[in-house]
PDB file of N, CA and C in Angstrom:
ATOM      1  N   UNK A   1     107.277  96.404  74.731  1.00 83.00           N
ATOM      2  CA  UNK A   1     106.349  95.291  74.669  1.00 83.00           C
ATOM      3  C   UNK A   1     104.902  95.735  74.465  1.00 83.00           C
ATOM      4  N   UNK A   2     104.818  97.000  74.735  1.00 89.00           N
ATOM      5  CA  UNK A   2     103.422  97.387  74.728  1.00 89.00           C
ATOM      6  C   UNK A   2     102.314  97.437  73.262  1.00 89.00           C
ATOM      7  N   UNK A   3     103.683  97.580  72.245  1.00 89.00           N
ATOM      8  CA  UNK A   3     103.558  97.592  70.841  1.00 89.00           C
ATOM      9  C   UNK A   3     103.088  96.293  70.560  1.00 89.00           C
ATOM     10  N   UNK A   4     103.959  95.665  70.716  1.00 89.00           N
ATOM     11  CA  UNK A   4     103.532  94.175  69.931  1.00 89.00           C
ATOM     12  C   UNK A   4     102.183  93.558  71.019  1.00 89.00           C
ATOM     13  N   UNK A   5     101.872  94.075  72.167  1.00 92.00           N
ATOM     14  CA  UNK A   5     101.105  93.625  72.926  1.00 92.00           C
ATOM     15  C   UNK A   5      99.554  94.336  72.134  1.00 92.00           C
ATOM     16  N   UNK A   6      99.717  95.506  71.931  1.00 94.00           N
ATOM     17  CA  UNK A   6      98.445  96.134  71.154  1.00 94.00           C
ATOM     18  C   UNK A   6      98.112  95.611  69.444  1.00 94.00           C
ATOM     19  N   UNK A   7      99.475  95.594  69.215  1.00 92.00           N
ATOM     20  CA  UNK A   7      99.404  95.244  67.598  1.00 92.00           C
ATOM     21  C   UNK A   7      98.607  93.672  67.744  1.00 92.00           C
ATOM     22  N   UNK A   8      99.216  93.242  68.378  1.00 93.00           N
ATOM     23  CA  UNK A   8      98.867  91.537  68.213  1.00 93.00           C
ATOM     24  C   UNK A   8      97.088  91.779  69.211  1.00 93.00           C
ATOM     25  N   UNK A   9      96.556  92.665  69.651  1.00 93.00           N
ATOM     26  CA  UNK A   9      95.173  92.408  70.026  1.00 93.00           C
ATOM     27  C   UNK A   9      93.892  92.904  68.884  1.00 93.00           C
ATOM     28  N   UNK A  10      94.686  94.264  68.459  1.00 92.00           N
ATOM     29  CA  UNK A  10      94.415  94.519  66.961  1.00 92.00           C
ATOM     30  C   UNK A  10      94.233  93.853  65.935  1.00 92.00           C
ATOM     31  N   UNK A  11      95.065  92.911  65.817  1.00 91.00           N
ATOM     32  CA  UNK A  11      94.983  91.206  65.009  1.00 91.00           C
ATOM     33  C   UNK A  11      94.022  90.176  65.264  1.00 91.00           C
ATOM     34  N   UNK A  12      93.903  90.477  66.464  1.00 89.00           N
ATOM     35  CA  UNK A  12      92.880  89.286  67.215  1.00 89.00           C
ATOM     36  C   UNK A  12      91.785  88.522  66.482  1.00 89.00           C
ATOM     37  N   UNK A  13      91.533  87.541  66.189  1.00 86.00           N
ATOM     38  CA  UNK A  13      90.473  87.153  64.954  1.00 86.00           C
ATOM     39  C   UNK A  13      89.523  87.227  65.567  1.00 86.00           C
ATOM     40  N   UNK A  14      89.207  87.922  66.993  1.00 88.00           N
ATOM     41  CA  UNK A  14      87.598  88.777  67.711  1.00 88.00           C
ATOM     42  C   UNK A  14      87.289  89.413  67.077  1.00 88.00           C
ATOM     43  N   UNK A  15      88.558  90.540  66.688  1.00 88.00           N
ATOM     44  CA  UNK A  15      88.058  91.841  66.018  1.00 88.00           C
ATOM     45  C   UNK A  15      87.681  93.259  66.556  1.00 88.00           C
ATOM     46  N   UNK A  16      88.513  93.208  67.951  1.00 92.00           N
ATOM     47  CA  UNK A  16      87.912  94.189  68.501  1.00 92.00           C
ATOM     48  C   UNK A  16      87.305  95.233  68.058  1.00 92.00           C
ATOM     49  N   UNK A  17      86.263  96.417  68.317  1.00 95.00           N
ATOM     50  CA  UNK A  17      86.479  97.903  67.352  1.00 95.00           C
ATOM     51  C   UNK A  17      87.863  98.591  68.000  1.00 95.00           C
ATOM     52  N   UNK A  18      88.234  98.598  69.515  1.00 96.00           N
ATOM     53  CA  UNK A  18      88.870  99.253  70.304  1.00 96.00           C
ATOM     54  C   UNK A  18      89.797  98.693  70.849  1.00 96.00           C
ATOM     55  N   UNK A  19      90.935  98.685  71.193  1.00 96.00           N
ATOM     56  CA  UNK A  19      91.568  98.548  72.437  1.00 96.00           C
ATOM     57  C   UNK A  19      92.120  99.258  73.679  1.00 96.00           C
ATOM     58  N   UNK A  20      92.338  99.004  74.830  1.00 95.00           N
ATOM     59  CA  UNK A  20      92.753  99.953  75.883  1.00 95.00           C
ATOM     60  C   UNK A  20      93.873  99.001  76.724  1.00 95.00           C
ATOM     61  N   UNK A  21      94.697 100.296  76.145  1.00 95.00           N
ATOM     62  CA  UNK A  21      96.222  99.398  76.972  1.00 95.00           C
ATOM     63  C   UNK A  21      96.049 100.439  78.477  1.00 95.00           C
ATOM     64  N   UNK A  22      96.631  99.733  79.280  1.00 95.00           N
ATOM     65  CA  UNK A  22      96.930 100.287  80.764  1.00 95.00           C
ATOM     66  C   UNK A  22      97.878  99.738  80.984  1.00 95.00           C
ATOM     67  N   UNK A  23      99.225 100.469  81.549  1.00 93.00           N
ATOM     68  CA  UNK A  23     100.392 100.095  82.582  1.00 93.00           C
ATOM     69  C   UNK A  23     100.035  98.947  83.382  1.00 93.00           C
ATOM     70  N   UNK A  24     100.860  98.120  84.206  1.00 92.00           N
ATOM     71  CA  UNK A  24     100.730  97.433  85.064  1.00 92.00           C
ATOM     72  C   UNK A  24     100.752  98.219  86.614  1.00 92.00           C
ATOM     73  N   UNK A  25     101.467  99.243  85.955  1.00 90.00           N
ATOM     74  CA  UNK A  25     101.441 100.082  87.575  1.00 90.00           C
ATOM     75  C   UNK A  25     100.249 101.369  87.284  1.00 90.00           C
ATOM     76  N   UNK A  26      99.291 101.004  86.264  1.00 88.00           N
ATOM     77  CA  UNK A  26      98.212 102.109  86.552  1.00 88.00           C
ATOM     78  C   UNK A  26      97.012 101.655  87.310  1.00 88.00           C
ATOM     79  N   UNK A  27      96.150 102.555  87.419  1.00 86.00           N
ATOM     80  CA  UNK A  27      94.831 102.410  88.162  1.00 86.00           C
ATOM     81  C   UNK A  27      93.792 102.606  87.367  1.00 86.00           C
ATOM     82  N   UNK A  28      92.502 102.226  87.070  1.00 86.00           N
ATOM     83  CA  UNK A  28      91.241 103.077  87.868  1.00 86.00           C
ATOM     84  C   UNK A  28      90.744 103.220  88.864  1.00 86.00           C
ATOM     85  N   UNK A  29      90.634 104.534  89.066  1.00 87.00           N
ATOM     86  CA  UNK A  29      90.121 105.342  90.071  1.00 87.00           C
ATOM     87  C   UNK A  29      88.548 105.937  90.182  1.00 87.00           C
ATOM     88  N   UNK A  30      88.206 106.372  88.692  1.00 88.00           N
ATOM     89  CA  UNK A  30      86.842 106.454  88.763  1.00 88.00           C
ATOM     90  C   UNK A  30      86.338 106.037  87.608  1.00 88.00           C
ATOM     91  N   UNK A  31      85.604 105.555  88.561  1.00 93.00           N
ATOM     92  CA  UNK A  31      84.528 103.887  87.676  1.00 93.00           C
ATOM     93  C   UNK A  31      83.225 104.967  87.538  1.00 93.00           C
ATOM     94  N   UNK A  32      82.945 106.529  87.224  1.00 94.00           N
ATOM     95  CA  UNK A  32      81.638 107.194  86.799  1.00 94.00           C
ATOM     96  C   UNK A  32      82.107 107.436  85.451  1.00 94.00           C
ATOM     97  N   UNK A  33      82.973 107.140  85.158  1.00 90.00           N
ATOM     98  CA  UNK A  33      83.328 107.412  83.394  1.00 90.00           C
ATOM     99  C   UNK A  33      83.395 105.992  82.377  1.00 90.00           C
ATOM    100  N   UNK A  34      82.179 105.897  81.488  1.00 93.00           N
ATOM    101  CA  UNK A  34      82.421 104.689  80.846  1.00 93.00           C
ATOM    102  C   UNK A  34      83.479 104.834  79.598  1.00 93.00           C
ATOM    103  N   UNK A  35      84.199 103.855  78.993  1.00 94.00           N
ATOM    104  CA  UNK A  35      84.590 103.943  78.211  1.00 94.00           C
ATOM    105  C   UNK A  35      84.020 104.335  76.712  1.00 94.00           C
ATOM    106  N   UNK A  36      82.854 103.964  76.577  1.00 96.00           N
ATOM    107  CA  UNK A  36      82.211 104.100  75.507  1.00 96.00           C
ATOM    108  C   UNK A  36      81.890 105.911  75.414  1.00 96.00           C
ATOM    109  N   UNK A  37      82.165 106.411  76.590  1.00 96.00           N
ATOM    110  CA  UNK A  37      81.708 107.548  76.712  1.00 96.00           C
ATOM    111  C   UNK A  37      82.926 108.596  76.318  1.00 96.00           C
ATOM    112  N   UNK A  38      84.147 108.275  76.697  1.00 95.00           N
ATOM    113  CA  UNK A  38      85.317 108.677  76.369  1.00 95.00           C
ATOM    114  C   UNK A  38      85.594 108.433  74.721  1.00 95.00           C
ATOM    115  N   UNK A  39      85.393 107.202  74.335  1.00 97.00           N
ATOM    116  CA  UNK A  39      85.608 107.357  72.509  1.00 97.00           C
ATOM    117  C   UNK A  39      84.262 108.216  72.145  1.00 97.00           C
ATOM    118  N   UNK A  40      83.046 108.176  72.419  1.00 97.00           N
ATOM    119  CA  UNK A  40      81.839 109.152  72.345  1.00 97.00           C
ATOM    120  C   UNK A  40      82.387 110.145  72.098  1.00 97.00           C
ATOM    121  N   UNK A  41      83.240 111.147  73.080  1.00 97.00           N
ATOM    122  CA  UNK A  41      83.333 112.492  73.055  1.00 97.00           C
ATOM    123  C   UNK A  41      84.836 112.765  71.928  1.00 97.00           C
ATOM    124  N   UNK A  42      85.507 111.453  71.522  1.00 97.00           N
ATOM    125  CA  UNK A  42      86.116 111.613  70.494  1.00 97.00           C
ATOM    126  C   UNK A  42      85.780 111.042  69.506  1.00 97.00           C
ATOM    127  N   UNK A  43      85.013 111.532  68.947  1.00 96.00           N
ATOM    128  CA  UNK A  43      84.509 111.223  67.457  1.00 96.00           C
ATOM    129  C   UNK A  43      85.346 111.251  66.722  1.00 96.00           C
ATOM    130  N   UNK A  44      86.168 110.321  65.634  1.00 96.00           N
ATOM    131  CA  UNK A  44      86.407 110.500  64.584  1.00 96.00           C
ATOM    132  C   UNK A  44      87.987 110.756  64.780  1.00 96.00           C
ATOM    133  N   UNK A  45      88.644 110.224  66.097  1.00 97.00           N
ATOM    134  CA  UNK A  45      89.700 110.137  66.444  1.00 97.00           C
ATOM    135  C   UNK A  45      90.173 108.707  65.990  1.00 97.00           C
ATOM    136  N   UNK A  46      91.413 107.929  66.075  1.00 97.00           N
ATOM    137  CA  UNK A  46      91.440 106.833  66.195  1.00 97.00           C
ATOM    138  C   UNK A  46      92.816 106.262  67.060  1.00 97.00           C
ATOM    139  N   UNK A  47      93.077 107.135  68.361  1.00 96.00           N
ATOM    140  CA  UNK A  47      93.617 107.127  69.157  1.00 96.00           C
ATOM    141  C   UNK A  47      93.505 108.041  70.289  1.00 96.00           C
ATOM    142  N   UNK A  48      93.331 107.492  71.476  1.00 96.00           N
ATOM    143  CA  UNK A  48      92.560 108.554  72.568  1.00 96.00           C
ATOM    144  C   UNK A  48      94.219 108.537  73.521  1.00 96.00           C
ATOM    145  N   UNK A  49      94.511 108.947  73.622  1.00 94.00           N
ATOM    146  CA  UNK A  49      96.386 109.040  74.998  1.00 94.00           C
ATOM    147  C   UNK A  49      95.591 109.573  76.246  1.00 94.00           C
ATOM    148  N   UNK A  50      96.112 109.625  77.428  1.00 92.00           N
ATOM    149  CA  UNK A  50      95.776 109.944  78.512  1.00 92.00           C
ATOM    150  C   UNK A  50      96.568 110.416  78.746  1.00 92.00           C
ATOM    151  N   UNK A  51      96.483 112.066  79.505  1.00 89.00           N
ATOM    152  CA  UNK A  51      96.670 112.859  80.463  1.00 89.00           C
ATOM    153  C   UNK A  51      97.232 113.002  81.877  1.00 89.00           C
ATOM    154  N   UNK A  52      98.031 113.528  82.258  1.00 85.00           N
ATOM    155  CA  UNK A  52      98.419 113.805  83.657  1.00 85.00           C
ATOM    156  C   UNK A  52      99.282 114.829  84.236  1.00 85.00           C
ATOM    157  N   UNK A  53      99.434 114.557  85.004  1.00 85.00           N
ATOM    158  CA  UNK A  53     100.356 115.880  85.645  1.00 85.00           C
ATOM    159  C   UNK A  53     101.668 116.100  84.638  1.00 85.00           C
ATOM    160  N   UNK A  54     102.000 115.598  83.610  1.00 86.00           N
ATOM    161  CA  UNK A  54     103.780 115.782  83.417  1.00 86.00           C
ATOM    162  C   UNK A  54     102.953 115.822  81.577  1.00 86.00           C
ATOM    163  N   UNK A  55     102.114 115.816  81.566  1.00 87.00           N
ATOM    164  CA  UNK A  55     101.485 116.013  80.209  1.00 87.00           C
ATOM    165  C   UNK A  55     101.111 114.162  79.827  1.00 87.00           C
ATOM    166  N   UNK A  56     101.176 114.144  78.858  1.00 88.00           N
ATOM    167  CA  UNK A  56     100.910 112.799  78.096  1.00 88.00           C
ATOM    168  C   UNK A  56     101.559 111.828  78.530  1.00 88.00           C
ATOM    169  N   UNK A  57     100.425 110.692  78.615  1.00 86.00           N
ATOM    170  CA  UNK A  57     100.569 109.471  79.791  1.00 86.00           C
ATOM    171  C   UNK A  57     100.558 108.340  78.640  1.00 86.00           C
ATOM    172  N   UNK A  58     101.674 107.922  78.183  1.00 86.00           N
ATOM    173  CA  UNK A  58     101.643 106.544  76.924  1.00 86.00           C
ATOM    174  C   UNK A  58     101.711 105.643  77.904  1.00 86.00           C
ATOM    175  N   UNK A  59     101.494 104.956  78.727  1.00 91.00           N
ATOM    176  CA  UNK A  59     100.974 104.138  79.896  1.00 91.00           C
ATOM    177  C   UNK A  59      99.311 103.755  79.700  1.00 91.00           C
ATOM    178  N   UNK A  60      98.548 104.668  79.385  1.00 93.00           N
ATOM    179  CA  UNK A  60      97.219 104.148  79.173  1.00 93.00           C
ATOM    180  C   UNK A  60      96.665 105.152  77.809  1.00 93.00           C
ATOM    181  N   UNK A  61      96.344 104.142  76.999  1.00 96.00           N
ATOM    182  CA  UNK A  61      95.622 104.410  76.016  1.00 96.00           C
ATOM    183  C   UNK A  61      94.566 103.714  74.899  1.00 96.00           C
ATOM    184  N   UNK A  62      93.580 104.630  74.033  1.00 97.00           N
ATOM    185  CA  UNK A  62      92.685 103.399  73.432  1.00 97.00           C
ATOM    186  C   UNK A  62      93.026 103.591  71.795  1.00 97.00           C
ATOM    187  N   UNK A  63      92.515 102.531  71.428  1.00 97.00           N
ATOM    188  CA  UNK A  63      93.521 102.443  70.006  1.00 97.00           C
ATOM    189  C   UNK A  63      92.359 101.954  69.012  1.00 97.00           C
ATOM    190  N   UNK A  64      91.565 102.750  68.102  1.00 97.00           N
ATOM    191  CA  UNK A  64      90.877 102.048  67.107  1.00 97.00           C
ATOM    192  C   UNK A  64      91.349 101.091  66.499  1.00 97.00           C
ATOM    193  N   UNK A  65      90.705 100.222  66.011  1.00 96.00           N
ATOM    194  CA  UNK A  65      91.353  98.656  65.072  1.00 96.00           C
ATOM    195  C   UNK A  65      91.021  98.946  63.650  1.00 96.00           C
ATOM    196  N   UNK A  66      92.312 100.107  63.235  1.00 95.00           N
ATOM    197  CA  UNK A  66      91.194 100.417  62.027  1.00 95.00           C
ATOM    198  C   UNK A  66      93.172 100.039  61.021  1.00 95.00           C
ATOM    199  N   UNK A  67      93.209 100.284  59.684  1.00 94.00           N
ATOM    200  CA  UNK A  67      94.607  99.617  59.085  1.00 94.00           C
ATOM    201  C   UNK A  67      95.411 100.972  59.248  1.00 94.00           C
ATOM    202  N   UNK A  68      94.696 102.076  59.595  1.00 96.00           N
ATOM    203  CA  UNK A  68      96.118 102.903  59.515  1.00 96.00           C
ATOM    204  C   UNK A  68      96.468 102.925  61.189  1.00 96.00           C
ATOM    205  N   UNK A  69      95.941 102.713  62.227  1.00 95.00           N
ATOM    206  CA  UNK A  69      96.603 102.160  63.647  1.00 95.00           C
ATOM    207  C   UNK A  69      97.516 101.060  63.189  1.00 95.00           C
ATOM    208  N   UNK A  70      97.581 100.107  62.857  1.00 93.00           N
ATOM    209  CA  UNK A  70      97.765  98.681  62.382  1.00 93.00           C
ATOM    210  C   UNK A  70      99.184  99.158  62.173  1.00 93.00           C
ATOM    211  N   UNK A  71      99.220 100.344  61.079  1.00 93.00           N
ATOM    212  CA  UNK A  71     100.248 100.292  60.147  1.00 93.00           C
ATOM    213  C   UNK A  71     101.163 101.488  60.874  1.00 93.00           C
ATOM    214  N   UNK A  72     100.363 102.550  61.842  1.00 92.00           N
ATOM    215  CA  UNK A  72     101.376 102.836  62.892  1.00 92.00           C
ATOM    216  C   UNK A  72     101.977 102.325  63.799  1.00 92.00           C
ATOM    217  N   UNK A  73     101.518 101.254  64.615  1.00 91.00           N
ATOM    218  CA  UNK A  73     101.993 100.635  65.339  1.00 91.00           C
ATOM    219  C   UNK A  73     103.724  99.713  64.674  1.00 91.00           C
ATOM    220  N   UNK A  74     103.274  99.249  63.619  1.00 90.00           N
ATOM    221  CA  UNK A  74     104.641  98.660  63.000  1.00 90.00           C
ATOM    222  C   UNK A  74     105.684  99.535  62.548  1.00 90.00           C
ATOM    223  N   UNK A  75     104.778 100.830  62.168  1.00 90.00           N
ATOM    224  CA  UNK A  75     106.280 101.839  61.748  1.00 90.00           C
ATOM    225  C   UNK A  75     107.038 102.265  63.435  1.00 90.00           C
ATOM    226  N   UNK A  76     105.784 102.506  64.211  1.00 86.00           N
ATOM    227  CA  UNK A  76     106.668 102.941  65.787  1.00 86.00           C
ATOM    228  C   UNK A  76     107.507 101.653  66.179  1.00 86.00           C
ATOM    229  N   UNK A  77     107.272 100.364  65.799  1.00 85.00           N
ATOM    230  CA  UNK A  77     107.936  99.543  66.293  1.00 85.00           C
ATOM    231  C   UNK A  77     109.058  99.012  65.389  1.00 85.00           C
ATOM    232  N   UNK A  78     109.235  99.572  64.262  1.00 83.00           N
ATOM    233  CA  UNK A  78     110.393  99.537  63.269  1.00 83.00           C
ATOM    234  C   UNK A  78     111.274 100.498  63.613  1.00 83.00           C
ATOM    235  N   UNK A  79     111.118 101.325  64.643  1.00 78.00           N
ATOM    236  CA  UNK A  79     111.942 103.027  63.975  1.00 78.00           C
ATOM    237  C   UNK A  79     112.527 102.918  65.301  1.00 78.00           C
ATOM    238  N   UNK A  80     113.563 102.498  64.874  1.00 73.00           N
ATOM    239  CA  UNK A  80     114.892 102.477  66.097  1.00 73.00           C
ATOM    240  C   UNK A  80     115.159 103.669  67.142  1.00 73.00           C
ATOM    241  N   UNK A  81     115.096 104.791  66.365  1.00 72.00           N
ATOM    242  CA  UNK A  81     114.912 105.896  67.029  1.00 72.00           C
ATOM    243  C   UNK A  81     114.030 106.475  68.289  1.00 72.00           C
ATOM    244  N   UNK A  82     112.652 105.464  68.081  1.00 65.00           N
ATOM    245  CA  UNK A  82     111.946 105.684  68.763  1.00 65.00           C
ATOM    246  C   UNK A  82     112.169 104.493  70.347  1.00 65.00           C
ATOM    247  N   UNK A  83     112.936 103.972  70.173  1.00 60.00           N
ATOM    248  CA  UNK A  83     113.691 102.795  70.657  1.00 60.00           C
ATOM    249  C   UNK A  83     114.818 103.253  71.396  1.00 60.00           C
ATOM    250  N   UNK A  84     115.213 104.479  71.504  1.00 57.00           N
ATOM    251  CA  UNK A  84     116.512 105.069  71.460  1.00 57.00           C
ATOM    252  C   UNK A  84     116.897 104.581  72.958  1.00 57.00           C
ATOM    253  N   UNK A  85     117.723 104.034  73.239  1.00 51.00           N
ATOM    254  CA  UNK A  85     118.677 104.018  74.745  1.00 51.00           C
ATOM    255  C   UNK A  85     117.713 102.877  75.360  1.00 51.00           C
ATOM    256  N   UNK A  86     117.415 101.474  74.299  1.00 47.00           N
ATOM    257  CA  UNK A  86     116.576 100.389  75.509  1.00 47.00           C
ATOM    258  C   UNK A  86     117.403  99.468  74.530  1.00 47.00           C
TER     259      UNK A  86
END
């Protein structure tokens, strides 16, 4: 759900530049880090993943609104494979 939940905010006729998905079972914890400051130090990225103890956290992440996000999001959500055992 997280797919069609990002794809469809990506769509949004707001227009976001960004989005930031978070789990329902995640947190913030520290409110000294702005967001603007985190895409800041990734320049020229157009997907930021988060980190943790077990490596890469797809639970929280920020997603430029740019057409090739757009057009990943529909291939990850086409590709059965990536779907595997749900």
């Amino acid at each position: 759900n997280k797919i069609i939940a990002v794809d469809s905010a990506l769509k949004d006729q707001r227009n976001f530049d960004w989005v930031l998905y978070i789990d329902s079972d995640a947190a913030v914890s520290n409110f000294n880090h702005k967001i603007e400051d985190i895409i800041a130090r990734h320049e020229g990225k157009e997907i930021i993943i988060a980190q943790d103890g077990n490596g890469v956290n797809n639970g929280v992440f920020l997603i430029k609104n740019t057409d090739k996000m757009k057009e990943f999001l529909q291939k990850a959500y086409g590709d059965k494979n990536f779907f595997q055992g749900y």
